[in-house]
Amino acid sequence: MRFSLFNLVRQGLRGHADWPEQWRKAEPARSYDVVIVGGGGHGLATAYYLARRHGIRRVAVLDKGPIGLGNTGRNTTICRSNYLRPESIALYDHALRLWETLSAELDFNVMFSPRGVLMLAHTRHEVEVLERHVHADRLAGVDNVWLSPREAKAVCPPLELRSLRFPVLGAALQRRGGTARHDAVAWGYARAASALGVDICEGCEVGGIRVEAGRLVGLETSKGPIATETAALVAAGHSSVLAAMAGLALPITSHPLQALVSEPLKPCFPCVAMSGTIHAYVSQSDKGELVIGAGTDRYPSYGQKGSPPVIEDALEAVCELFPIFRRVRMLRQWAGIVDVTPDRSPVIGESPIRGLWLNCGWGTGGFKATPGSGHLFAWSIAHGRPHPIVAPFGLERFAAGRPIDEAAAAAVEH
Amino acid sequence: MLLIPCPFCGPREEVEMVCGGEAGAPRPTDPRALDDAAWTAWLYGRVNRKGPQNEVWWHRAGCGRWFLLARDTRDDRVLGSWPIGAAPPAGLGLGEGGG
């Protein structure tokens, strides 16, 4: 059932009792043309674009639990494309352009809100680094402007410019950047993919990958074997665990990335503010909660909790930069397990095993890329070769000595 | 806050420490004898184990020494630590390749 004013009024008169389920609860069939392992935003988007743009509809999305409860439900919902390297700018701006029309495309409100992303500089070195980002982005045709401290304050009035620890010397602003509702992205893609015939199989855990003569032939799952010649591993922090089933060792280390939300406040924070020095970023959700991102824990872990020193660092900085928040209470804290690569850039492409595709290594910045990742990955799978925008991101770049050393990824050491 | 048992100093807070990653992958003695695939596998390949693994840690803000630590990456439980070169405590010698 489409979301429309007519249907909203009609369902309202019936007490909202007749809304159908948003996606079918499917059980896996014995074979598929493409199986996506991982029911987060990237996996669901890939399935949607395979069905919608490429007519490949015998597609399954498998998730060991319910969809959207991994990093898709654990990020800080920021969308931006103000990266440094030309390859990354092209990739993330492709995603940002899809964000701008995504609600209409999916007939599902993903609440994309381009409220501006402000990146603060606290040292002379950071001023130079961020100015370089601004120039790199503008040369690539992507909006990013340099602001004086006073101009930054005009964009973000709660900002304290003269903190002793973290004085604001300037800021880069990408006005097209902003936030989107993370759960709605998973639900919207699942709903749209399911309507096109994609099977979304929740509670179906992959336990083995069958390879014969260097080619993928199928998957072993908790709901029985599935025969397929094409599968895509889109499992973020658990990518190494899955790849090991096929004998692959990926250049990935899994770290917790922590975030927390405050009690709801009246609207008081108009943009997204980020600080690379102190690994803290803040926005305000439509419910009024402050959504605060911290850094990654320094040790590898699969435990979705993290350790207090990291959030203490982030909150100290938030209180310095935004003194109005000093007495706000925090409600919830959690961590997502992010898949960090040596060059902070994702791995997208076919693995050395024919038919087994990888889309991982997004690290701390996967959410913003969700529509672009799915769109370009689906194109690549459908054509059997990487889309030109993702071609530089293949696994082979490490052996070739062509890493994409991306300094604009958030919350990681460089 | 993790309490990391330095084998030289005793249990210390994690903020004194630096995790150096998976243990058990020594630098090849003659890198020039390796082909690109073998060199790339050593340089970039990670087990990234979900479960007990052996790691190297550096007590940066303490004695400044490196040591081995066994830790379960599912729940961050520390299983034991020992000096590099010493025999691991009973049950923690989890084998080659990072345990």
CSV table of C-alpha atoms in Angstrom, one decimal, chain A residues 10-186:
chain,number,residue,atom,x,y,z
A,10,ARG,CA,-8.6,6.2,4.9
A,11,GLN,CA,-6.5,4.3,7.4
A,12,GLY,CA,-7.0,7.1,9.9
A,13,LEU,CA,-10.8,6.7,9.7
A,14,ARG,CA,-10.3,2.9,10.3
A,15,GLY,CA,-8.1,3.5,13.4
A,16,HIS,CA,-4.9,2.6,11.6
A,17,ALA,CA,-5.8,-1.1,12.0
A,18,ASP,CA,-5.3,-2.1,8.3
A,19,TRP,CA,-1.8,-1.1,7.4
A,20,PRO,CA,-0.1,-4.1,5.9
A,21,GLU,CA,3.3,-5.4,7.0
A,22,GLN,CA,6.0,-3.3,5.3
A,23,TRP,CA,8.0,-6.3,4.0
A,24,ARG,CA,7.3,-10.0,3.6
A,25,LYS,CA,8.8,-12.3,6.2
A,26,ALA,CA,10.4,-14.7,3.7
A,27,GLU,CA,11.9,-18.2,4.2
A,28,PRO,CA,14.9,-18.8,2.0
A,29,ALA,CA,14.3,-20.8,-1.2
A,30,ARG,CA,16.8,-23.4,-2.4
A,31,SER,CA,18.5,-21.2,-5.0
A,32,TYR,CA,18.8,-17.6,-6.0
A,33,ASP,CA,20.5,-15.6,-8.7
A,34,VAL,CA,22.1,-13.3,-6.0
A,35,VAL,CA,22.3,-13.8,-2.2
A,36,ILE,CA,23.2,-10.7,-0.1
A,37,VAL,CA,24.6,-11.7,3.3
A,38,GLY,CA,23.8,-8.9,5.8
A,39,GLY,CA,20.5,-7.1,6.1
A,40,GLY,CA,21.8,-3.6,7.0
A,41,GLY,CA,21.3,-0.5,4.9
A,42,HIS,CA,24.0,-1.4,2.3
A,43,GLY,CA,22.8,-5.0,1.8
A,44,LEU,CA,19.1,-4.0,1.5
A,45,ALA,CA,20.0,-1.1,-0.8
A,46,THR,CA,22.0,-3.5,-3.0
A,47,ALA,CA,19.1,-5.9,-3.2
A,48,TYR,CA,16.7,-3.0,-4.0
A,49,TYR,CA,18.8,-1.6,-6.9
A,50,LEU,CA,19.4,-5.1,-8.3
A,51,ALA,CA,15.7,-5.6,-8.6
A,52,ARG,CA,14.7,-2.0,-9.5
A,53,ARG,CA,17.5,-1.0,-11.9
A,54,HIS,CA,18.8,-4.3,-13.2
A,55,GLY,CA,15.7,-6.6,-13.3
A,56,ILE,CA,17.4,-9.2,-11.1
A,57,ARG,CA,14.6,-10.3,-8.8
A,58,ARG,CA,15.6,-13.8,-7.6
A,59,VAL,CA,17.5,-12.1,-4.8
A,60,ALA,CA,17.6,-12.9,-1.1
A,61,VAL,CA,18.9,-10.8,1.8
A,62,LEU,CA,20.0,-13.0,4.7
A,63,ASP,CA,20.5,-11.6,8.2
A,64,LYS,CA,21.3,-13.6,11.3
A,65,GLY,CA,18.9,-11.4,13.3
A,66,PRO,CA,16.3,-8.8,12.4
A,67,ILE,CA,17.3,-6.4,9.7
A,68,GLY,CA,18.9,-3.0,10.5
A,69,LEU,CA,20.0,-3.8,14.0
A,70,GLY,CA,23.7,-3.7,13.4
A,71,ASN,CA,25.5,-0.6,12.4
A,72,THR,CA,22.5,0.7,10.5
A,73,GLY,CA,20.7,1.1,13.8
A,74,ARG,CA,23.8,2.3,15.7
A,75,ASN,CA,25.3,5.1,13.8
A,76,THR,CA,24.9,8.9,14.3
A,77,THR,CA,22.9,9.3,11.0
A,78,ILE,CA,25.3,11.9,9.4
A,79,CYS,CA,25.3,12.3,5.6
A,80,ARG,CA,28.1,14.3,3.9
A,81,SER,CA,30.5,14.0,1.0
A,82,ASN,CA,33.3,16.5,2.0
A,83,TYR,CA,36.1,14.0,1.6
A,84,LEU,CA,39.7,14.6,0.5
A,85,ARG,CA,40.6,12.2,-2.3
A,86,PRO,CA,39.0,12.4,-5.7
A,87,GLU,CA,38.0,8.8,-5.6
A,88,SER,CA,36.2,9.2,-2.2
A,89,ILE,CA,34.6,12.5,-3.2
A,90,ALA,CA,33.1,10.8,-6.2
A,91,LEU,CA,31.8,7.9,-4.2
A,92,TYR,CA,30.3,9.8,-1.3
A,93,ASP,CA,28.8,12.5,-3.5
A,94,HIS,CA,27.1,9.9,-5.6
A,95,ALA,CA,25.5,8.8,-2.4
A,96,LEU,CA,24.6,12.3,-1.3
A,97,ARG,CA,22.8,12.9,-4.6
A,98,LEU,CA,20.8,9.8,-4.1
A,99,TRP,CA,19.9,10.8,-0.5
A,100,GLU,CA,18.4,14.0,-1.9
A,101,THR,CA,15.6,12.1,-3.7
A,102,LEU,CA,15.5,8.9,-1.7
A,103,SER,CA,12.2,9.4,0.1
A,104,ALA,CA,10.4,9.9,-3.2
A,105,GLU,CA,12.2,7.0,-4.8
A,106,LEU,CA,11.3,4.6,-2.0
A,107,ASP,CA,7.9,6.1,-1.2
A,108,PHE,CA,9.1,6.1,2.4
A,109,ASN,CA,10.1,9.1,4.4
A,110,VAL,CA,13.8,8.7,5.3
A,111,MET,CA,13.7,12.2,6.9
A,112,PHE,CA,16.8,13.4,5.0
A,113,SER,CA,17.6,16.7,6.5
A,114,PRO,CA,20.4,18.7,4.7
A,115,ARG,CA,21.0,21.0,7.7
A,116,GLY,CA,24.7,21.5,7.0
A,117,VAL,CA,27.8,19.7,8.4
A,118,LEU,CA,30.2,22.0,10.2
A,119,MET,CA,33.8,20.7,10.7
A,120,LEU,CA,35.7,22.6,13.3
A,121,ALA,CA,39.4,23.5,13.3
A,122,HIS,CA,41.1,24.0,16.7
A,123,THR,CA,44.7,24.3,15.7
A,124,ARG,CA,46.7,26.0,12.9
A,125,HIS,CA,47.5,22.6,11.5
A,126,GLU,CA,43.8,21.7,11.4
A,127,VAL,CA,43.0,25.0,9.7
A,128,GLU,CA,45.4,24.1,6.9
A,129,VAL,CA,44.1,20.5,6.6
A,130,LEU,CA,40.4,21.6,6.5
A,131,GLU,CA,41.2,24.4,4.0
A,132,ARG,CA,42.8,21.7,1.8
A,133,HIS,CA,39.6,19.7,2.1
A,134,VAL,CA,37.6,22.7,1.0
A,135,HIS,CA,39.7,23.3,-2.0
A,136,ALA,CA,39.8,19.6,-3.0
A,137,ASP,CA,36.0,19.4,-2.8
A,138,ARG,CA,35.4,22.6,-4.7
A,139,LEU,CA,37.8,21.5,-7.5
A,140,ALA,CA,35.7,18.3,-7.7
A,141,GLY,CA,32.5,20.4,-7.9
A,142,VAL,CA,31.3,19.5,-4.4
A,143,ASP,CA,30.1,22.2,-2.1
A,144,ASN,CA,32.3,23.1,0.9
A,145,VAL,CA,33.1,26.5,2.2
A,146,TRP,CA,35.6,27.9,4.7
A,147,LEU,CA,34.1,30.0,7.5
A,148,SER,CA,35.7,32.4,10.0
A,149,PRO,CA,35.0,31.7,13.7
A,150,ARG,CA,32.3,34.4,13.6
A,151,GLU,CA,30.6,32.9,10.5
A,152,ALA,CA,30.7,29.4,12.2
A,153,LYS,CA,29.0,30.9,15.2
A,154,ALA,CA,26.3,32.3,13.0
A,155,VAL,CA,25.6,28.8,11.5
A,156,CYS,CA,25.8,27.2,15.0
A,157,PRO,CA,24.9,29.6,17.7
A,158,PRO,CA,25.5,27.2,20.7
A,159,LEU,CA,29.2,27.0,19.7
A,160,GLU,CA,31.7,28.5,22.1
A,161,LEU,CA,34.5,30.0,20.1
A,162,ARG,CA,37.0,30.8,22.9
A,163,SER,CA,37.2,27.6,24.9
A,164,LEU,CA,40.6,27.4,26.4
A,165,ARG,CA,41.2,23.8,25.4
A,166,PHE,CA,39.5,23.8,22.0
A,167,PRO,CA,39.4,27.4,20.6
A,168,VAL,CA,37.6,27.5,17.2
A,169,LEU,CA,40.0,29.0,14.6
A,170,GLY,CA,37.6,28.4,11.7
A,171,ALA,CA,35.3,25.7,10.2
A,172,ALA,CA,34.5,24.0,6.9
A,173,LEU,CA,30.8,23.9,6.1
A,174,GLN,CA,29.1,21.5,3.7
A,175,ARG,CA,25.6,22.9,3.4
A,176,ARG,CA,24.2,19.9,1.4
A,177,GLY,CA,25.3,17.6,4.2
A,178,GLY,CA,23.0,16.7,7.1
A,179,THR,CA,21.2,13.7,8.7
A,180,ALA,CA,18.7,11.0,7.8
A,181,ARG,CA,16.6,8.7,9.9
A,182,HIS,CA,18.7,5.6,10.1
A,183,ASP,CA,16.0,3.0,10.8
A,184,ALA,CA,13.8,4.4,8.1
A,185,VAL,CA,16.6,3.8,5.6
A,186,ALA,CA,16.6,0.1,6.4
